Short mmCIF file of C-alpha atoms and ligand atoms in Angstrom, two decimals:
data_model
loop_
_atom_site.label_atom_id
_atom_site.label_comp_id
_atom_site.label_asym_id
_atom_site.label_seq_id
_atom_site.Cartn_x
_atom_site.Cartn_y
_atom_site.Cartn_z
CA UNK A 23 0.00 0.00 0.00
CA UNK A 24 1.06 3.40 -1.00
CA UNK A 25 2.15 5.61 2.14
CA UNK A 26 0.42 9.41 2.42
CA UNK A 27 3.84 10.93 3.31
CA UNK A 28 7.51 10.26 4.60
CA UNK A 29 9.87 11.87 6.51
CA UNK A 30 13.40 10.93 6.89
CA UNK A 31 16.26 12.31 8.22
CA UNK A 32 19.41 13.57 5.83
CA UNK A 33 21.75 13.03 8.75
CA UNK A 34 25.46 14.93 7.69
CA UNK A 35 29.19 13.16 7.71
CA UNK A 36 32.43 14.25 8.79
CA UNK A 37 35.93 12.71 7.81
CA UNK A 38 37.70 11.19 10.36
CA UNK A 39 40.86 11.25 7.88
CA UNK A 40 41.63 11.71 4.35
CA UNK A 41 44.59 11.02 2.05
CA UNK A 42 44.98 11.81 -1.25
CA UNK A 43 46.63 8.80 -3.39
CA UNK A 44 46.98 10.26 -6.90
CA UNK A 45 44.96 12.41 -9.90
CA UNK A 46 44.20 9.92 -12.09
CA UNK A 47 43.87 10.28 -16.14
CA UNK A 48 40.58 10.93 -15.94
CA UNK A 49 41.13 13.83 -13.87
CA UNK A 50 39.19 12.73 -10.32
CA UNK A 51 41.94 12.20 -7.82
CA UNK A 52 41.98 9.00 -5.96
CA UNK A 53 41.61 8.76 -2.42
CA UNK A 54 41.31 7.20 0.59
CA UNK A 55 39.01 8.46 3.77
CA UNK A 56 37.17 7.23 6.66
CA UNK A 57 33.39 8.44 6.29
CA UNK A 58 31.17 8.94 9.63
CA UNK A 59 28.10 9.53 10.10
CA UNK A 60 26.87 12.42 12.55
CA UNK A 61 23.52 12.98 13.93
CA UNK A 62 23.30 16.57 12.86
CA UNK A 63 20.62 16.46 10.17
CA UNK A 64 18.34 17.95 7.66
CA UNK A 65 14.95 17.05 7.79
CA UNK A 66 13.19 15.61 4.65
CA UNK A 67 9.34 15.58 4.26
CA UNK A 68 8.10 13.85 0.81
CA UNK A 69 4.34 13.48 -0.34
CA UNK A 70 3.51 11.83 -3.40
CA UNK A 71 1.82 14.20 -5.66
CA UNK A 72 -0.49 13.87 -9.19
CA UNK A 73 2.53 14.76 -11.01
CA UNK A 74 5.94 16.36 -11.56
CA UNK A 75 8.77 17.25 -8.85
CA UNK A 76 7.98 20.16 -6.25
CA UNK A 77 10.28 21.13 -4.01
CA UNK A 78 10.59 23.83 -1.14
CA UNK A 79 13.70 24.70 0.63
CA UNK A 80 13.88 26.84 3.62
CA UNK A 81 17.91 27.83 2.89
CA UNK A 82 18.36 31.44 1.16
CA UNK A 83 21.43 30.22 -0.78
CA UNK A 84 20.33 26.35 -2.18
CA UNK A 85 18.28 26.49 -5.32
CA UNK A 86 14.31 25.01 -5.07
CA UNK A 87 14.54 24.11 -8.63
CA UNK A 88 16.07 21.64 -10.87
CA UNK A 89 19.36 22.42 -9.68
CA UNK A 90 19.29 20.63 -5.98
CA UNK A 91 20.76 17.61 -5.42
CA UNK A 92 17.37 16.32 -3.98
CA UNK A 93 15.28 17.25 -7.00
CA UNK A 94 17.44 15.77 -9.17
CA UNK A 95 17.55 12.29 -7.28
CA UNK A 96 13.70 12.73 -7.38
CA UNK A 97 14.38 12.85 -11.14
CA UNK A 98 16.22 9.69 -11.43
CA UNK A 99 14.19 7.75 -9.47
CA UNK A 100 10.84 8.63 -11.05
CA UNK A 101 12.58 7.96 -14.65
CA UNK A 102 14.52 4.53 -13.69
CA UNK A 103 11.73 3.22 -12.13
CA UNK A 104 8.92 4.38 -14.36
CA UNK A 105 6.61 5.73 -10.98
CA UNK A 106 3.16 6.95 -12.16
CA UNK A 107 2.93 9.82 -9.97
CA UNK A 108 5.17 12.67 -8.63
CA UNK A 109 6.69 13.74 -5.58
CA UNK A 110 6.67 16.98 -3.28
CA UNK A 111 9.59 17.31 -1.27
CA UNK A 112 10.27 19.91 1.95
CA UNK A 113 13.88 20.43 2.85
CA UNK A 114 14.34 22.07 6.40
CA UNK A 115 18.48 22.55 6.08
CA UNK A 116 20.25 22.57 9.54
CA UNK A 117 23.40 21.20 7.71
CA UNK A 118 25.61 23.70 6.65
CA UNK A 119 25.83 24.40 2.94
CA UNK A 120 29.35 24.42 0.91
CA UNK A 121 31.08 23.36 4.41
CA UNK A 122 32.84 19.41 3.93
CA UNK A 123 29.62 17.38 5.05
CA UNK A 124 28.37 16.42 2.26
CA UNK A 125 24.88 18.24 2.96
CA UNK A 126 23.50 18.09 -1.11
CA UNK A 127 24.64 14.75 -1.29
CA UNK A 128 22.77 12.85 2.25
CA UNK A 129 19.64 14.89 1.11
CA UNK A 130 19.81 13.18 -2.60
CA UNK A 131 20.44 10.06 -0.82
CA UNK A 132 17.63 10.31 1.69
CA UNK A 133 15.06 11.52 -1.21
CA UNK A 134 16.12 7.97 -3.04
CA UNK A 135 15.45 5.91 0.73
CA UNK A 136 12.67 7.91 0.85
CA UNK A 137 10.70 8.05 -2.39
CA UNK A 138 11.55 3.92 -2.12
CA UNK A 139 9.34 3.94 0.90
CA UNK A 140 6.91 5.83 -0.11
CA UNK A 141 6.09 4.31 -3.57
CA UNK A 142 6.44 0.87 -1.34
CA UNK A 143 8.97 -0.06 -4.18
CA UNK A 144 11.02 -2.46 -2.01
CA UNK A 145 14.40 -1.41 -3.65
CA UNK A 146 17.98 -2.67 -2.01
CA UNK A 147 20.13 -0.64 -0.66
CA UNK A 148 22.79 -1.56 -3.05
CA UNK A 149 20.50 -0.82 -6.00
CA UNK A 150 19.88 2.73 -4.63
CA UNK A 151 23.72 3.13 -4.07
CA UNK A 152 24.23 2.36 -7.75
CA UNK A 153 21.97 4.43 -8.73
CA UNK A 154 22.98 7.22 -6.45
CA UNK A 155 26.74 7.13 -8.01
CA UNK A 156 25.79 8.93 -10.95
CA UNK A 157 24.60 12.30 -8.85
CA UNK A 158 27.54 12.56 -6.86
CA UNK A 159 30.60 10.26 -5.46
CA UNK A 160 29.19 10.69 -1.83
CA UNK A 161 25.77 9.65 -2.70
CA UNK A 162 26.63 5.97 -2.43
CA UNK A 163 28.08 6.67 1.20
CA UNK A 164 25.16 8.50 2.48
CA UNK A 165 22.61 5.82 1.48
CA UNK A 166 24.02 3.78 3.84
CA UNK A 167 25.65 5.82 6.42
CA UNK A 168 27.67 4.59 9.68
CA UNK A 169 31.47 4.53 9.80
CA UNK A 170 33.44 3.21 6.24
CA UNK A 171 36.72 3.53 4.73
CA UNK A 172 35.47 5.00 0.85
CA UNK A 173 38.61 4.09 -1.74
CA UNK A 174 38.55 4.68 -5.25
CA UNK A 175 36.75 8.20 -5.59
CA UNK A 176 35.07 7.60 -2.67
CA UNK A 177 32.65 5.66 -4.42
CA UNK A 178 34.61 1.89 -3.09
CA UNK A 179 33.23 1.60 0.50
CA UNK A 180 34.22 -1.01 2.83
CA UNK A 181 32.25 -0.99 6.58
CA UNK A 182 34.02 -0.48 9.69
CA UNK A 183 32.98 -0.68 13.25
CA UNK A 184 30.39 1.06 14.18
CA UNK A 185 32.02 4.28 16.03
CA UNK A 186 28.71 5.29 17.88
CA UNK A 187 28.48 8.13 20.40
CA UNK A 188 31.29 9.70 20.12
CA UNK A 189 30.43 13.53 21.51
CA UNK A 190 31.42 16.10 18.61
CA UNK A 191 31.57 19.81 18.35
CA UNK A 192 31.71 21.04 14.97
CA UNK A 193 32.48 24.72 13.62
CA UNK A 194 31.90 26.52 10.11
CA UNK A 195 33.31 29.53 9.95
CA UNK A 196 31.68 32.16 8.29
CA UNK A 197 33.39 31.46 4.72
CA UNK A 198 32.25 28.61 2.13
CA UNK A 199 34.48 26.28 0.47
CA UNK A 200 34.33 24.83 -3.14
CA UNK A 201 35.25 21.44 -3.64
CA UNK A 202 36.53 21.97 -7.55
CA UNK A 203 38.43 24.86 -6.21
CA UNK A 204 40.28 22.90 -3.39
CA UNK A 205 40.84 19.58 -5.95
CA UNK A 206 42.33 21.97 -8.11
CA UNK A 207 44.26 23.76 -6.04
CA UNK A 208 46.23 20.39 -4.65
CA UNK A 209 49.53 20.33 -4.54
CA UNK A 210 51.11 17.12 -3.88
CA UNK A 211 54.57 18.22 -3.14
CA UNK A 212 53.48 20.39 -0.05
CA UNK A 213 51.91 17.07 1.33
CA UNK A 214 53.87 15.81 4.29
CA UNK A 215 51.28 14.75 6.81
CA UNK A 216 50.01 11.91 5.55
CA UNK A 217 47.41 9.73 7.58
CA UNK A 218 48.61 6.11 8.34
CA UNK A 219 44.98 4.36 7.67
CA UNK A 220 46.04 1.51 9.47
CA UNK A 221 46.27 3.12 12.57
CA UNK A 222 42.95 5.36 11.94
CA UNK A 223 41.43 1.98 11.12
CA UNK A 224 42.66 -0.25 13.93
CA UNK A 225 41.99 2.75 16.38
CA UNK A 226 38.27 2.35 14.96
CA UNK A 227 37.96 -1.14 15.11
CA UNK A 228 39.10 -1.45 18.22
CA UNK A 229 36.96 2.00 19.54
CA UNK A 230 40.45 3.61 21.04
CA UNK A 231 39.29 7.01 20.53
CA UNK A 232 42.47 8.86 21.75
CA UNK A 233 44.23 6.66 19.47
CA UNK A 234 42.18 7.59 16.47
CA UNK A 235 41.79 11.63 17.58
CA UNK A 236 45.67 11.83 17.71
CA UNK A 237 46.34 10.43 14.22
CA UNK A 238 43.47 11.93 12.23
CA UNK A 239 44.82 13.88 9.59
CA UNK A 240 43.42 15.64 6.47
CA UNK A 241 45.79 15.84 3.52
CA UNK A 242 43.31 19.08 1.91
CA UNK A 243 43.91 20.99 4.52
CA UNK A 244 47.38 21.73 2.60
CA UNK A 245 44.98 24.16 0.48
CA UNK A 246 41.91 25.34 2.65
CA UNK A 247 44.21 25.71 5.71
CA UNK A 248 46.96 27.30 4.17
CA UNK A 249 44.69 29.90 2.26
CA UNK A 250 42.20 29.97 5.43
CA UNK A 251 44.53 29.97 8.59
CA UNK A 252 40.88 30.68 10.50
CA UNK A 253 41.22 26.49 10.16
CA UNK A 254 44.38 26.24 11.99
CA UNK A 255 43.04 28.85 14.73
CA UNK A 256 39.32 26.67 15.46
CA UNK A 257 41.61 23.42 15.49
CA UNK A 258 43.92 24.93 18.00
CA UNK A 259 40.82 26.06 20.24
CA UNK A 260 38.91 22.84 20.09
CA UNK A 261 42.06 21.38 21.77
CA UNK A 262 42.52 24.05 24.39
CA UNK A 263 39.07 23.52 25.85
CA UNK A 264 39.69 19.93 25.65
CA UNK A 265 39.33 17.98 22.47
CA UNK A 266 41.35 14.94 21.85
CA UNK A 267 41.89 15.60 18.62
CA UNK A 268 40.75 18.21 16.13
CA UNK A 269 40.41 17.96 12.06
CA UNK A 270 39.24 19.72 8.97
CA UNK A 271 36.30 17.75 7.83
CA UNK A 272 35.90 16.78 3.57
CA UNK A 273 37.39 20.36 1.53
CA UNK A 274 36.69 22.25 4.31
CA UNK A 275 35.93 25.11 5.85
CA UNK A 276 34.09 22.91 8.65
CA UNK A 277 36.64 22.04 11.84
CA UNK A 278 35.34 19.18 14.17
CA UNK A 279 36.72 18.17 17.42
CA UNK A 280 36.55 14.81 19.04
CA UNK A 281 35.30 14.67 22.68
CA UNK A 282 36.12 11.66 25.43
CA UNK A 283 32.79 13.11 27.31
CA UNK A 284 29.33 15.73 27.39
CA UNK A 285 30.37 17.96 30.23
CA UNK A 286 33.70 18.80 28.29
CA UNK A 287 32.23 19.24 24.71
CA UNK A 288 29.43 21.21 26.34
CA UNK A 289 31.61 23.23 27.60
CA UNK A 290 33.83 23.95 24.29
CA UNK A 291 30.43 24.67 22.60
CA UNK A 292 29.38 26.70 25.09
CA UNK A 293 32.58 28.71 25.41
CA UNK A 294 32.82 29.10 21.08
CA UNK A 295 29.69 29.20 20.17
CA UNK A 296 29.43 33.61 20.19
CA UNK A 297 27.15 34.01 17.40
CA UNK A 298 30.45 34.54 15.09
CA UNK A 299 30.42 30.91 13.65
CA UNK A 300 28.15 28.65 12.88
CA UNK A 301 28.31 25.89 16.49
CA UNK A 302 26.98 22.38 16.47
CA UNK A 303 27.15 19.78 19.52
CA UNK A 304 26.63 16.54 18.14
CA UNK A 305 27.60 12.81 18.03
CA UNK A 306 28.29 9.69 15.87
CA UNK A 307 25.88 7.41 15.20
CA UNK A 308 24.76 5.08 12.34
P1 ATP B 1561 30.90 17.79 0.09
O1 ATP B 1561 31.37 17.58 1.49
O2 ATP B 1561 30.21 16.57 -0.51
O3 ATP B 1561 31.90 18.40 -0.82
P2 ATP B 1561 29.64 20.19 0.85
O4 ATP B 1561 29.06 19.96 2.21
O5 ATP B 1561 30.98 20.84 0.79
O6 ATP B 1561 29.70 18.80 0.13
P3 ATP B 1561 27.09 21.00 -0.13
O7 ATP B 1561 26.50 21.53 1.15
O8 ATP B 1561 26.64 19.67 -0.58
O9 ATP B 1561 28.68 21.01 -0.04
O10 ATP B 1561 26.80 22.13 -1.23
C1 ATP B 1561 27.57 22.30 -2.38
C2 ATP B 1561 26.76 23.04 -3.45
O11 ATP B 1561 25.64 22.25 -3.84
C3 ATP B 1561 26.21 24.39 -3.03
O12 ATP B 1561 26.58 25.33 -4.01
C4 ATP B 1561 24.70 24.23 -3.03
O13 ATP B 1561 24.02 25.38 -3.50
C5 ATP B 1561 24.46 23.06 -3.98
N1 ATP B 1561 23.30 22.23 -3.58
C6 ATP B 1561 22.45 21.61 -4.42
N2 ATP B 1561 21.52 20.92 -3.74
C7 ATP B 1561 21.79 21.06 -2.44
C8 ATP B 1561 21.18 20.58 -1.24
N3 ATP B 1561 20.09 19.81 -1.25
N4 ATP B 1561 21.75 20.93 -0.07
C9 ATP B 1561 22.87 21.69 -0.04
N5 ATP B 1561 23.46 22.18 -1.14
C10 ATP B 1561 22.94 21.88 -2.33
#
């Protein structure tokens, strides 16, 4: 039976490391990163309508048309699986846009879970991520969520341990990042803090998170960092008030830091979050 509505949440990621392998012919670099899933989300409402693809954001700066991520999963799924009707879709965005975590691309995915629900089309999971690949490499990722290592262009996932409730403060800084612009701007030669995977894995596996905050390392903030020193500055703070460990999360500009408990991460929000950046207290979850 066909469902009246669904809502779902588009929950964001962070990257616990990332290393940068090699730009490949084709011109996508190859990497290799640990994905996480955080519980900071954006809500997604979706009603099937008679026909067509409407869709209402409440963000100033992310387009409601044909251009957004979400409409165009809506697109792809209508098409590929030849659904009679169409969809409405509400976007309330808490995630912050052009900031490393991956906001367009976990409300895509959660439009493809959802609109599979809704429809009552029984899809896999895989299916969807295969599907998903073709709007964006981080599509495939956010369909299933939790804590991976992503290879290849990020599209290769393999599943680690679920790293659950870790407390996390995150903070965007009032400047917005472009992917391209970072990829492009990548310069392997000033790379000389490399992440050792194995250890980020291990640490993961085996839930040492004082192990894992120590050795996180980002190899893009050689370019967002270096042009942004604001990076360097929120990393440095986040330790101060008592973060194990600190990183750049995806391309930047968003800085997260890793907390052993509540009372101390409350306090780091509570202490940075002055209305000049944009403050999140969060955790990791599935
Ligand atoms: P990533 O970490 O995958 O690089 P990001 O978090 O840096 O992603 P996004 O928030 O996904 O970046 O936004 C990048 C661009 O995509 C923005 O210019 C934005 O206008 C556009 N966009 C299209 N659809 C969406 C959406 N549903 N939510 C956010 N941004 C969207």
């Amino acid at each position: 039976m066909r469902m009246e509505f669904v809502e779902i949440k588009a929950k964001a990621k962070i990257n616990l490391s990332i290393d940068v392998i090699k730009k490949r012919e084709d011109g996508y670099h190859e990497l290799k990163m640990v994905m996480q899933t955080v519980e900071l989300h954006d809500s997604i409402r979706l009603k099937a309508v008679k026909s067509g693809i409407e869709l209402i954001c409440n963000h100033p700066f992310v387009p409601s048309d044909s251009r957004n991520l979400a409409y165009k999963a809506a697109q792809l799924f209508l098409d590929k699986y030849k659904v009679k009707s169409g969809v409405r879709i509400e976007i309330e965005k808490r995630i912050p846009v052009s900031a490393g975590l991956a906001g367009g691309s976990t409300d895509a995915a959660a439009v493809l879970k959802g609109m599979n629900e809704l429809f009552s089309m029984g899809i896999e999971d895989s299916r969807l991520m295969m599907d998903g690949k073709v709007l964006g490499a981080d599509v495939p990722y956010c369909i299933k969520g939790g804590t991976m290592l992503a290879e290849g262009i990020g599209d290769i996932l393999t599943e680690l341990n679920p790293l659950e409730n870790v407390v996390v403060v995150l903070i965007k800084p009032g400047l917005s990042v472009s992917t391209a612009w970072v990829y492009k701007n990548l310069d392997f030669g000033k790379i000389v803090d490399k992440p050792d995977m194995d250890i980020v894995v291990e640490a993961i596996n085996s839930r040492k998170i004082d192990v894992l905050a120590k050795n996180m390392r980002n190899v893009l903030e050689t370019v967002t960092a270096e042009k942004y020193n604001i990076i360097h500055h929120i990393k440095e703070r986040l330790v101060e008030l008592g973060a194990l460990g600190s990183l750049m999360s995806g391309s930047g500009p968003t800085v997260f830091g890793l907390f052993e408990d509540r009372k101390t991460a409350e306090k780091a929000y509570n202490t940075i979050n002055s209305g000049k950046w944009e403050c999140f207290l969060t955790h990791t979850t599935r």
